Amino acid sequence: MPALSAVRSNDNLSPLAAPRFACGWYETLPKPTAPRVAEGDLSFDMAVVGAGFTGLACTRRLAELYPDARIALIEAERLGAANSGRNSGFLLDISFYEDTTPAIQAAKTRLQEAGLCELDRVVREQGIACDWQPWGNLYGALGGEDEVLLDRMGERYRDAGKPLERWSAERMAEVTGSPRMRRGIFHPGTVLVQPVKLTRGLAATLPANVTLFEDSPVTAIVPGDGGYRLRTARSRIAVERIFLCANGGTPTLGPGKHRLLPVATFAAMTPPLASDGPLADTGPFGLLPVLPGGATLRLTQDRRLIVRQGAAFAPNGHPSDADLHRFLDEAGRTLALHWPALAQTAFEYAWGGVMSLTRNNAQLFGEQAPGLFVAAFCNGAGNTAGTAAGKLLAELAAGEESDLLADQMSLPSPTRLPPDFVNGFVVRHRIAQAKRRLERLYTAVDHPSPIQDGRRQA
Ligand SMILES: Cc1cc2nc3c(=O)[nH]c(=O)nc-3n(C[C@H](O)[C@H](O)[C@H](O)COP(=O)(O)OP(=O)(O)OC[C@H]3O[C@@H](n4cnc5c(N)ncnc54)[C@H](O)[C@@H]3O)c2cc1C
């Protein structure tokens, strides 16, 4: 069996077209109009830095709580171009981490459920078109270690008192079109979306007292005059209070230094599949992995397959092209493994994003200095967890109290990391371990490689 990286690059029978290294969710939508860039000396009552899910939820709640305040939402890139638009589009109502206590897990679940409820409310009230698809958490096992982990995952749902269906191989094949999985489990609740449509829709429907600036990275935060001054390349913005929701961009502005582990993960998207070809009878779905390093798979409403897979240490905050190339080989292998008839299908787009992980699965949350509020590092379930954290950050600033805010405050804070070279070594080692486990699993699953498939057809 060839190594994970060898399968696609050795494919000299029908060389596959190279994908564009760009986010497919973003590129397949109409181009946005020219951005409003922050320029000159500006003054606002409050500024939210970062327009991902966390910043968008924080801004909306601030605008509701302070309808007379002038609020700036300042984003470094175009809306939806950063992680909140680059992700797999699962609005997870629950997700499990192995090294979390039951109390913390329960608090995280309540927060994710609340984040999903909030997104549901806004999408419905504002009529946001974002391919909203009520779905669930569907996990499938290919065999071997995957089945052991699937059982363990099932136990966690049972222990948490969450409803769970057990799916046979036939049911998995019927729903995903993949004949490879031995069985699966399904928990209803999670919603699938087109994440760029959702982030754009959330921004477009913010209350009128919000001004959005894009392409305006904040380069410094300076205390002064009873508030703060934010600097961008072309502006100085005076504000009374700041809400820092910049995720991986947070430590360069102060809070969270030496606490962030930037780990890139990658995604690739096919062109729309032919309506009379493989998967013709399969509806849109989302499939989550149980094996660390395994693939997240989606068939979108416009019938594109998306493979999210792989990890790479990204100390400078960006995935490298070399990592993206390695990922493409792995993604091609995954595609061929699940859907042999699609082994020769080229991806149209491939991209990476950087997850803001911490050593202890923790988040930064709270008032870090007078008038400087932070919500960051919501990790793998940030679409819902970040939405909850952003909303609660606004409520914390307004002096509100609630059980949910108590849940958020009960989560651990990120612990300090060892020096960079140690982090790099540990993270790369863990990623290599996860890759070996996946390789063992794929090798154990009896399947023809895409190359053999091609030879057979030739
Ligand atoms: C490939 C991939 C798949 C994923 N799949 C999922 C999934 O299915 N479900 C899920 O819940 N999570 C998923 N995630 C994780 C998810 O993307 C994050 O948890 C989520 O985006 C966190 O939202 P956020 O608003 O906290 O941070 P971000 O989305 O990172 O937003 C922070 C924003 O701050 C901006 N910013 C940073 N620095 C500055 C600055 N100096 N000035 C101004 N603005 C700044 C950034 O440009 C960015 O827009 C995935 C991630 C990746 C990479």
Short mmCIF file of C-alpha atoms and ligand atoms in Angstrom, two decimals:
data_model
loop_
_atom_site.label_atom_id
_atom_site.label_comp_id
_atom_site.label_asym_id
_atom_site.label_seq_id
_atom_site.Cartn_x
_atom_site.Cartn_y
_atom_site.Cartn_z
CA MET A 1 0.00 0.00 0.00
CA PRO A 2 1.52 3.34 -0.96
CA ALA A 3 2.11 6.01 1.67
CA LEU A 4 -0.66 8.58 2.18
CA SER A 5 1.26 11.16 0.22
CA ALA A 6 2.08 8.91 -2.72
CA VAL A 7 -1.29 8.08 -4.16
CA ARG A 8 -2.25 11.23 -6.08
CA SER A 9 1.21 12.41 -7.00
CA ASN A 10 1.99 9.04 -8.63
CA ASP A 11 -1.13 9.21 -10.70
CA ASN A 12 0.51 9.33 -14.12
CA LEU A 13 -2.43 7.68 -15.83
CA SER A 14 -4.61 10.78 -15.85
CA PRO A 15 -2.88 13.76 -14.30
CA LEU A 16 -5.41 15.72 -12.29
CA ALA A 17 -5.86 19.44 -12.83
CA ALA A 18 -4.31 21.46 -10.01
CA PRO A 19 -6.89 23.16 -7.82
CA ARG A 20 -6.85 26.89 -7.13
CA PHE A 21 -5.35 27.60 -3.73
CA ALA A 22 -8.30 29.69 -2.57
CA CYS A 23 -11.33 29.15 -0.34
CA GLY A 24 -14.09 27.50 -2.37
CA TRP A 25 -16.89 28.82 -0.16
CA TYR A 26 -15.70 32.37 -0.85
CA GLU A 27 -14.77 32.02 -4.51
CA THR A 28 -18.07 30.48 -5.58
CA LEU A 29 -20.03 33.51 -4.32
CA PRO A 30 -20.32 36.87 -6.09
CA LYS A 31 -17.44 39.24 -5.33
CA PRO A 32 -18.29 41.69 -2.55
CA THR A 33 -18.49 45.43 -3.24
CA ALA A 34 -15.50 47.62 -2.32
CA PRO A 35 -14.83 47.62 1.41
CA ARG A 36 -15.03 50.59 3.78
CA VAL A 37 -11.45 50.90 5.06
CA ALA A 38 -10.69 52.76 8.32
CA GLU A 39 -9.01 56.07 7.42
CA GLY A 40 -8.03 59.21 9.32
CA ASP A 41 -8.83 60.17 12.92
CA LEU A 42 -12.02 58.44 14.00
CA SER A 43 -13.90 58.23 17.27
CA PHE A 44 -16.41 55.62 18.50
CA ASP A 45 -17.86 54.65 21.86
CA MET A 46 -16.83 51.03 21.40
CA ALA A 47 -14.82 48.97 18.96
CA VAL A 48 -14.99 45.25 18.29
CA VAL A 49 -11.82 43.88 16.70
CA GLY A 50 -12.37 40.83 14.46
CA ALA A 51 -15.51 40.05 12.43
CA GLY A 52 -15.58 36.28 12.75
CA PHE A 53 -18.44 34.50 14.52
CA THR A 54 -17.22 35.75 17.92
CA GLY A 55 -16.90 39.39 16.89
CA LEU A 56 -20.15 39.40 14.93
CA ALA A 57 -22.11 38.03 17.91
CA CYS A 58 -20.41 40.46 20.29
CA THR A 59 -21.19 43.42 18.01
CA ARG A 60 -24.83 42.49 17.56
CA ARG A 61 -25.38 42.10 21.30
CA LEU A 62 -23.56 45.38 22.10
CA ALA A 63 -25.73 47.16 19.56
CA GLU A 64 -28.85 45.69 21.17
CA LEU A 65 -27.73 46.56 24.70
CA TYR A 66 -26.47 50.05 23.78
CA PRO A 67 -28.74 51.25 20.96
CA ASP A 68 -27.41 54.82 21.24
CA ALA A 69 -23.73 53.89 21.22
CA ARG A 70 -21.60 54.27 18.09
CA ILE A 71 -19.87 50.94 17.54
CA ALA A 72 -17.03 50.15 15.13
CA LEU A 73 -16.47 46.57 13.93
CA ILE A 74 -12.94 46.38 12.57
CA GLU A 75 -11.85 43.42 10.44
CA ALA A 76 -8.36 42.74 9.09
CA GLU A 77 -9.55 41.04 5.88
CA ARG A 78 -12.72 40.95 3.78
CA LEU A 79 -15.72 39.51 5.58
CA GLY A 80 -15.71 35.73 5.44
CA ALA A 81 -12.18 35.54 4.06
CA ALA A 82 -10.67 34.43 7.40
CA ASN A 83 -11.40 31.32 9.47
CA SER A 84 -15.11 31.92 10.03
CA GLY A 85 -15.58 31.61 6.26
CA ARG A 86 -12.91 28.98 5.65
CA ASN A 87 -14.33 26.29 7.90
CA SER A 88 -16.46 23.20 7.25
CA GLY A 89 -19.68 24.96 8.17
CA PHE A 90 -20.80 22.72 11.04
CA LEU A 91 -22.73 24.67 13.68
CA LEU A 92 -22.03 22.09 16.36
CA ASP A 93 -24.48 21.87 19.26
CA ILE A 94 -22.16 19.46 21.05
CA SER A 95 -18.60 18.25 20.65
CA PHE A 96 -16.43 16.09 22.86
CA TYR A 97 -12.83 16.50 23.95
CA GLU A 98 -11.18 13.60 25.69
CA ASP A 99 -9.30 15.58 28.32
CA THR A 100 -12.20 17.56 29.73
CA THR A 101 -13.99 16.98 33.01
CA PRO A 102 -17.75 16.20 32.91
CA ALA A 103 -18.54 19.61 34.48
CA ILE A 104 -16.54 21.53 31.87
CA GLN A 105 -17.94 19.36 29.09
CA ALA A 106 -21.49 20.08 30.28
CA ALA A 107 -20.79 23.84 30.44
CA LYS A 108 -19.28 23.78 26.93
CA THR A 109 -22.29 21.91 25.59
CA ARG A 110 -24.73 24.43 27.13
CA LEU A 111 -22.68 27.24 25.57
CA GLN A 112 -22.58 25.63 22.12
CA GLU A 113 -26.33 24.96 22.27
CA ALA A 114 -26.86 28.63 23.20
CA GLY A 115 -24.59 29.74 20.34
CA LEU A 116 -26.58 27.62 17.89
CA CYS A 117 -29.89 28.99 19.27
CA GLU A 118 -28.62 32.53 18.78
CA LEU A 119 -27.55 31.87 15.19
CA ASP A 120 -30.90 30.18 14.52
CA ARG A 121 -32.76 33.21 15.93
CA VAL A 122 -30.81 35.74 13.86
CA VAL A 123 -30.95 33.70 10.65
CA ARG A 124 -34.72 33.32 10.99
CA GLU A 125 -35.48 36.89 12.12
CA GLN A 126 -33.24 38.47 9.48
CA GLY A 127 -34.02 35.97 6.71
CA ILE A 128 -30.34 35.21 6.07
CA ALA A 129 -29.87 32.84 3.11
CA CYS A 130 -26.95 30.60 4.10
CA ASP A 131 -27.95 27.08 2.96
CA TRP A 132 -29.10 26.36 6.55
CA GLN A 133 -29.58 22.58 6.85
CA PRO A 134 -30.71 21.02 10.13
CA TRP A 135 -28.61 17.89 10.33
CA GLY A 136 -26.71 16.42 13.28
CA ASN A 137 -23.40 14.93 14.31
CA LEU A 138 -22.87 11.88 12.10
CA TYR A 139 -19.72 9.86 12.81
CA GLY A 140 -18.68 6.85 10.76
CA ALA A 141 -16.15 4.09 11.43
CA LEU A 142 -14.11 2.48 8.66
CA GLY A 143 -13.01 -0.40 10.88
CA GLY A 144 -10.18 -1.21 13.28
CA GLU A 145 -9.32 1.58 15.72
CA ASP A 146 -12.09 3.72 14.22
CA GLU A 147 -14.72 1.32 15.57
CA VAL A 148 -13.24 1.38 19.08
CA LEU A 149 -13.27 5.19 19.02
CA LEU A 150 -16.81 5.22 17.63
CA ASP A 151 -17.99 3.12 20.57
CA ARG A 152 -16.21 5.46 22.99
CA MET A 153 -17.87 8.44 21.32
CA GLY A 154 -21.25 6.72 21.66
CA GLU A 155 -20.61 6.22 25.38
CA ARG A 156 -19.92 9.94 25.81
CA TYR A 157 -23.29 10.81 24.24
CA ARG A 158 -24.98 8.23 26.47
CA ASP A 159 -23.23 9.54 29.61
CA ALA A 160 -24.23 13.10 28.69
CA GLY A 161 -27.85 11.93 28.28
CA LYS A 162 -27.93 12.96 24.61
CA PRO A 163 -30.07 11.08 22.07
CA LEU A 164 -28.18 8.81 19.72
CA GLU A 165 -29.05 6.59 16.78
CA ARG A 166 -26.85 3.68 15.73
CA TRP A 167 -26.57 3.34 11.98
CA SER A 168 -25.70 0.17 10.04
CA ALA A 169 -23.22 0.01 7.14
CA GLU A 170 -26.20 -0.01 4.77
CA ARG A 171 -27.67 3.14 6.30
CA MET A 172 -24.26 4.87 6.18
CA ALA A 173 -23.93 3.94 2.51
CA GLU A 174 -27.47 5.12 1.76
CA VAL A 175 -26.90 8.53 3.38
CA THR A 176 -23.28 9.23 2.31
CA GLY A 177 -22.94 7.15 -0.84
CA SER A 178 -19.78 5.64 0.69
CA PRO A 179 -19.82 1.85 0.96
CA ARG A 180 -16.70 1.91 3.15
CA MET A 181 -18.06 2.50 6.61
CA ARG A 182 -18.86 -0.44 8.84
CA ARG A 183 -21.29 1.54 11.01
CA GLY A 184 -22.03 4.97 12.39
CA ILE A 185 -23.72 6.98 15.11
CA PHE A 186 -25.98 9.99 14.67
CA HIS A 187 -26.98 12.67 17.14
CA PRO A 188 -29.52 15.21 15.79
CA GLY A 189 -29.05 18.93 16.43
CA THR A 190 -26.03 20.29 14.59
CA VAL A 191 -26.79 22.49 11.56
CA LEU A 192 -24.80 22.71 8.31
CA VAL A 193 -24.33 26.06 6.57
CA GLN A 194 -22.36 27.80 3.84
CA PRO A 195 -20.11 29.72 6.24
CA VAL A 196 -19.26 32.70 4.01
CA LYS A 197 -22.95 33.26 3.25
CA LEU A 198 -23.67 33.15 6.97
CA THR A 199 -20.88 35.54 8.05
CA ARG A 200 -21.79 37.98 5.27
CA GLY A 201 -25.47 37.73 6.21
CA LEU A 202 -24.74 38.31 9.90
CA ALA A 203 -22.68 41.40 9.08
CA ALA A 204 -25.20 42.80 6.59
CA THR A 205 -27.99 42.67 9.18
CA LEU A 206 -26.16 44.34 12.09
CA PRO A 207 -28.09 47.24 13.65
CA ALA A 208 -27.65 50.72 12.19
CA ASN A 209 -25.42 51.98 15.03
CA VAL A 210 -22.61 49.67 13.84
CA THR A 211 -19.98 50.76 11.29
CA LEU A 212 -18.03 47.92 9.67
CA PHE A 213 -14.47 48.48 8.49
CA GLU A 214 -12.77 45.77 6.40
CA ASP A 215 -9.20 45.36 5.16
CA SER A 216 -8.19 47.31 8.27
CA PRO A 217 -5.93 45.20 10.51
CA VAL A 218 -5.47 46.76 13.93
CA THR A 219 -1.74 47.03 14.53
CA ALA A 220 -1.66 48.41 18.07
CA ILE A 221 -3.85 49.21 21.05
CA VAL A 222 -2.65 52.15 23.11
CA PRO A 223 -4.27 53.20 26.41
CA GLY A 224 -5.00 56.91 26.85
CA ASP A 225 -7.57 59.66 27.52
CA GLY A 226 -9.79 57.43 29.68
CA GLY A 227 -10.06 54.88 26.90
CA TYR A 228 -7.93 53.47 24.10
CA ARG A 229 -6.57 54.35 20.70
CA LEU A 230 -6.53 51.70 18.01
CA ARG A 231 -4.06 52.03 15.20
CA THR A 232 -4.52 50.67 11.71
CA ALA A 233 -2.34 51.36 8.67
CA ARG A 234 -4.42 54.39 7.70
CA SER A 235 -6.29 55.44 10.85
CA ARG A 236 -6.27 56.19 14.54
CA ILE A 237 -9.50 55.31 16.26
CA ALA A 238 -10.34 56.65 19.75
CA VAL A 239 -12.73 54.46 21.76
CA GLU A 240 -13.88 54.07 25.33
CA ARG A 241 -14.06 50.29 25.31
CA ILE A 242 -12.54 47.56 23.18
CA PHE A 243 -13.84 44.05 22.54
CA LEU A 244 -11.03 41.94 21.20
CA CYS A 245 -12.45 38.99 19.21
CA ALA A 246 -9.48 38.48 16.91
CA ASN A 247 -8.89 34.78 17.69
CA GLY A 248 -5.35 33.95 16.42
CA GLY A 249 -4.66 37.66 15.91
CA THR A 250 -5.20 38.40 19.61
CA PRO A 251 -1.71 37.75 21.05
CA THR A 252 -0.02 40.27 18.72
CA LEU A 253 -2.27 42.90 20.30
CA GLY A 254 -1.37 41.86 23.87
CA PRO A 255 -3.68 39.34 25.56
CA GLY A 256 -2.93 35.63 25.28
CA LYS A 257 0.79 35.87 24.50
CA HIS A 258 2.58 32.51 24.95
CA ARG A 259 -0.76 30.72 25.27
CA LEU A 260 -1.74 30.07 21.66
CA LEU A 261 -0.91 26.98 19.59
CA PRO A 262 -1.61 27.83 15.95
CA VAL A 263 -2.38 24.61 14.07
CA ALA A 264 -3.43 24.74 10.43
CA THR A 265 -5.99 22.40 8.96
CA PHE A 266 -7.02 22.15 5.32
CA ALA A 267 -10.00 21.72 3.03
CA ALA A 268 -10.57 20.89 -0.63
CA MET A 269 -13.73 21.21 -2.71
CA THR A 270 -14.69 19.42 -5.93
CA PRO A 271 -16.71 20.99 -8.74
CA PRO A 272 -20.46 20.19 -8.55
CA LEU A 273 -20.89 16.45 -9.14
CA ALA A 274 -22.88 15.41 -12.19
CA SER A 275 -26.53 14.78 -11.30
CA ASP A 276 -26.45 11.47 -13.19
CA GLY A 277 -23.04 10.31 -11.89
CA PRO A 278 -21.81 8.78 -8.62
CA LEU A 279 -23.73 10.08 -5.57
CA ALA A 280 -26.68 10.96 -7.83
CA ASP A 281 -29.07 9.60 -5.20
CA THR A 282 -27.26 11.14 -2.22
CA GLY A 283 -28.54 14.29 -0.53
CA PRO A 284 -26.37 16.90 1.23
CA PHE A 285 -24.72 15.54 4.37
CA GLY A 286 -21.90 16.14 6.84
CA LEU A 287 -19.71 13.40 8.31
CA LEU A 288 -17.36 13.90 11.27
CA PRO A 289 -14.30 11.77 12.06
CA VAL A 290 -13.73 9.89 15.30
CA LEU A 291 -10.03 9.28 14.70
CA PRO A 292 -7.88 12.33 15.48
CA GLY A 293 -6.53 13.43 12.12
CA GLY A 294 -9.45 11.81 10.27
CA ALA A 295 -11.43 13.60 7.58
CA THR A 296 -14.56 15.72 7.88
CA LEU A 297 -16.67 15.21 4.75
CA ARG A 298 -19.52 17.21 3.31
CA LEU A 299 -21.72 17.05 0.26
CA THR A 300 -23.02 20.60 -0.15
CA GLN A 301 -26.39 21.74 -1.39
CA ASP A 302 -24.82 22.55 -4.78
CA ARG A 303 -23.45 18.97 -4.84
CA ARG A 304 -19.78 19.66 -4.20
CA LEU A 305 -17.78 17.29 -2.03
CA ILE A 306 -15.56 18.87 0.61
CA VAL A 307 -12.76 17.05 2.43
CA ARG A 308 -11.37 18.72 5.57
CA GLN A 309 -8.32 16.92 6.83
CA GLY A 310 -4.74 17.18 8.05
CA ALA A 311 -2.89 19.39 10.45
CA ALA A 312 0.35 21.35 10.44
CA PHE A 313 2.03 23.53 13.02
CA ALA A 314 1.69 27.12 11.78
CA PRO A 315 3.80 29.30 14.08
CA ASN A 316 3.56 32.32 11.75
CA GLY A 317 -0.24 32.09 11.63
CA HIS A 318 -0.47 30.83 8.03
CA PRO A 319 -0.42 27.35 6.50
CA SER A 320 2.43 26.85 4.03
CA ASP A 321 2.00 25.86 0.37
CA ALA A 322 4.07 22.73 1.05
CA ASP A 323 1.58 21.68 3.76
CA LEU A 324 -1.30 22.35 1.38
CA HIS A 325 0.30 20.14 -1.29
CA ARG A 326 0.78 17.34 1.25
CA PHE A 327 -2.84 17.72 2.30
CA LEU A 328 -4.07 17.44 -1.31
CA ASP A 329 -2.47 14.02 -1.61
CA GLU A 330 -4.18 12.94 1.62
CA ALA A 331 -7.54 14.41 0.56
CA GLY A 332 -7.32 12.61 -2.80
CA ARG A 333 -6.70 9.37 -0.96
CA THR A 334 -9.73 9.96 1.26
CA LEU A 335 -11.95 10.76 -1.71
CA ALA A 336 -10.84 7.61 -3.53
CA LEU A 337 -11.25 5.49 -0.43
CA HIS A 338 -14.83 6.55 0.25
CA TRP A 339 -16.00 6.90 -3.34
CA PRO A 340 -13.80 4.81 -5.67
CA ALA A 341 -15.82 5.98 -8.67
CA LEU A 342 -14.65 9.54 -7.91
CA ALA A 343 -10.96 8.64 -7.65
CA GLN A 344 -10.15 10.61 -10.79
CA THR A 345 -12.11 13.69 -9.74
CA ALA A 346 -9.93 16.77 -9.40
CA PHE A 347 -10.52 19.27 -6.64
CA GLU A 348 -11.43 22.74 -7.85
CA TYR A 349 -10.33 24.63 -4.73
CA ALA A 350 -8.01 23.90 -1.81
CA TRP A 351 -7.29 26.10 1.19
CA GLY A 352 -6.09 26.11 4.75
CA GLY A 353 -7.03 27.90 7.94
CA VAL A 354 -5.47 28.13 11.35
CA MET A 355 -7.13 26.81 14.48
CA SER A 356 -6.26 28.70 17.66
CA LEU A 357 -5.62 25.81 20.02
CA THR A 358 -4.42 25.97 23.60
CA ARG A 359 -2.56 23.48 25.74
CA ASN A 360 -5.56 22.82 27.97
CA ASN A 361 -8.54 23.28 25.57
CA ALA A 362 -9.22 26.65 27.14
CA GLN A 363 -10.56 30.01 26.01
CA LEU A 364 -9.53 33.58 26.75
CA PHE A 365 -12.56 35.38 28.14
CA GLY A 366 -13.23 38.43 30.29
CA GLU A 367 -12.11 41.97 31.08
CA GLN A 368 -8.33 41.83 30.79
CA ALA A 369 -7.78 45.50 31.73
CA PRO A 370 -10.31 48.27 32.48
CA GLY A 371 -12.40 48.64 29.32
CA LEU A 372 -10.48 45.94 27.41
CA PHE A 373 -12.61 42.83 26.94
CA VAL A 374 -11.41 39.65 25.22
CA ALA A 375 -13.09 36.51 23.85
CA ALA A 376 -10.76 34.29 21.84
CA PHE A 377 -9.46 30.76 21.15
CA CYS A 378 -12.80 28.99 20.75
CA ASN A 379 -11.03 26.11 18.99
CA GLY A 380 -12.68 23.51 16.76
CA ALA A 381 -16.30 24.35 17.59
CA GLY A 382 -15.84 28.11 17.33
CA ASN A 383 -18.83 28.78 15.09
CA THR A 384 -21.23 28.13 17.95
CA ALA A 385 -18.85 28.43 20.94
CA GLY A 386 -17.53 31.74 19.57
CA THR A 387 -21.05 33.02 18.96
CA ALA A 388 -21.92 32.27 22.60
CA ALA A 389 -18.67 33.77 23.91
CA GLY A 390 -19.03 36.95 21.83
CA LYS A 391 -22.61 37.53 22.96
CA LEU A 392 -21.73 36.85 26.59
CA LEU A 393 -18.74 39.20 26.42
CA ALA A 394 -21.11 42.05 25.54
CA GLU A 395 -23.40 41.03 28.40
CA LEU A 396 -20.45 40.88 30.83
CA ALA A 397 -19.52 44.44 29.85
CA ALA A 398 -23.13 45.54 30.41
CA GLY A 399 -23.08 44.06 33.94
CA GLU A 400 -25.64 41.36 33.14
CA GLU A 401 -25.66 38.11 35.07
CA SER A 402 -26.89 34.70 33.86
CA ASP A 403 -26.29 30.99 34.25
CA LEU A 404 -24.74 30.94 30.79
CA LEU A 405 -22.30 33.69 31.70
CA ALA A 406 -21.43 31.66 34.79
CA ASP A 407 -20.80 28.67 32.49
CA GLN A 408 -18.54 30.77 30.29
CA MET A 409 -16.63 32.13 33.30
CA SER A 410 -16.22 28.60 34.69
CA LEU A 411 -14.15 27.46 31.69
CA PRO A 412 -10.40 27.21 32.29
CA SER A 413 -8.06 29.95 31.08
CA PRO A 414 -5.25 29.01 28.71
CA THR A 415 -2.09 27.92 30.49
CA ARG A 416 1.30 29.35 29.55
CA LEU A 417 3.23 27.38 26.95
CA PRO A 418 6.84 26.26 27.05
CA PRO A 419 9.30 28.01 24.68
CA ASP A 420 8.47 27.93 20.94
CA PHE A 421 10.98 25.25 19.95
CA VAL A 422 9.46 22.87 22.54
CA ASN A 423 5.92 23.61 21.32
CA GLY A 424 6.97 23.03 17.74
CA PHE A 425 8.53 19.70 18.63
CA VAL A 426 5.53 18.48 20.68
CA VAL A 427 2.88 19.61 18.20
CA ARG A 428 4.71 18.19 15.17
CA HIS A 429 5.19 14.90 17.04
CA ARG A 430 1.47 14.69 17.85
CA ILE A 431 0.50 15.51 14.28
CA ALA A 432 2.88 12.83 12.96
CA GLN A 433 1.37 10.32 15.42
CA ALA A 434 -2.17 11.16 14.24
CA LYS A 435 -1.07 10.76 10.63
CA ARG A 436 0.44 7.35 11.34
CA ARG A 437 -2.80 6.24 13.01
CA LEU A 438 -4.77 7.35 9.96
CA GLU A 439 -2.32 5.62 7.63
CA ARG A 440 -2.69 2.39 9.64
CA LEU A 441 -6.46 2.68 9.46
CA TYR A 442 -6.55 3.36 5.71
CA THR A 443 -4.10 0.52 5.10
CA ALA A 444 -6.23 -1.86 7.17
CA VAL A 445 -9.33 -1.06 5.16
CA ASP A 446 -9.36 -3.38 2.21
CA HIS A 447 -9.77 -1.15 -0.82
CA PRO A 448 -8.27 -0.67 -4.26
CA SER A 449 -6.13 2.42 -4.67
CA PRO A 450 -7.20 5.03 -7.21
CA ILE A 451 -4.29 4.00 -9.44
CA GLN A 452 -5.41 0.36 -9.51
CA ASP A 453 -8.93 1.55 -10.22
CA GLY A 454 -7.68 3.52 -13.18
CA ARG A 455 -5.70 0.54 -14.54
CA ARG A 456 -8.70 -1.70 -14.21
CA GLN A 457 -10.83 0.71 -16.19
CA ALA A 458 -8.13 1.27 -18.83
C1 LIG B 1 -10.58 24.16 7.62
C2 LIG B 1 -11.30 24.45 8.92
C3 LIG B 1 -12.48 23.81 9.22
C4 LIG B 1 -13.17 24.12 10.41
N1 LIG B 1 -14.42 23.57 10.61
C5 LIG B 1 -15.18 24.02 11.63
C6 LIG B 1 -16.54 23.64 11.75
O1 LIG B 1 -17.08 22.93 10.90
N2 LIG B 1 -17.25 24.08 12.82
C7 LIG B 1 -16.69 24.92 13.75
O2 LIG B 1 -17.39 25.31 14.68
N3 LIG B 1 -15.42 25.33 13.64
C8 LIG B 1 -14.65 24.93 12.61
N4 LIG B 1 -13.38 25.41 12.46
C9 LIG B 1 -12.89 26.39 13.44
C10 LIG B 1 -13.58 27.74 13.23
O3 LIG B 1 -13.25 28.26 11.96
C11 LIG B 1 -13.16 28.71 14.32
O4 LIG B 1 -13.35 28.12 15.58
C12 LIG B 1 -13.99 29.97 14.21
O5 LIG B 1 -13.72 30.63 13.00
C13 LIG B 1 -13.69 30.88 15.40
O6 LIG B 1 -14.39 32.09 15.20
P1 LIG B 1 -13.75 33.43 15.75
O7 LIG B 1 -14.65 34.54 15.35
O8 LIG B 1 -13.46 33.28 17.20
O9 LIG B 1 -12.35 33.54 15.04
P2 LIG B 1 -12.01 33.82 13.51
O10 LIG B 1 -13.01 33.22 12.62
O11 LIG B 1 -10.58 33.49 13.34
O12 LIG B 1 -12.21 35.39 13.42
C14 LIG B 1 -11.29 36.30 13.97
C15 LIG B 1 -11.29 37.48 13.04
O13 LIG B 1 -10.39 38.47 13.56
C16 LIG B 1 -9.72 39.04 12.48
N5 LIG B 1 -8.49 39.62 12.99
C17 LIG B 1 -7.39 38.98 13.46
N6 LIG B 1 -6.45 39.87 13.81
C18 LIG B 1 -6.99 41.09 13.59
C19 LIG B 1 -6.49 42.41 13.75
N7 LIG B 1 -5.27 42.65 14.21
N8 LIG B 1 -7.30 43.46 13.41
C20 LIG B 1 -8.55 43.23 12.92
N9 LIG B 1 -9.06 42.00 12.74
C21 LIG B 1 -8.28 40.95 13.08
C22 LIG B 1 -9.49 37.89 11.52
O14 LIG B 1 -9.23 38.35 10.20
C23 LIG B 1 -10.79 37.14 11.66
O15 LIG B 1 -11.76 37.54 10.71
C24 LIG B 1 -12.64 25.07 11.32
C25 LIG B 1 -11.43 25.70 11.04
C26 LIG B 1 -10.77 25.41 9.86
C27 LIG B 1 -9.47 26.13 9.56
#
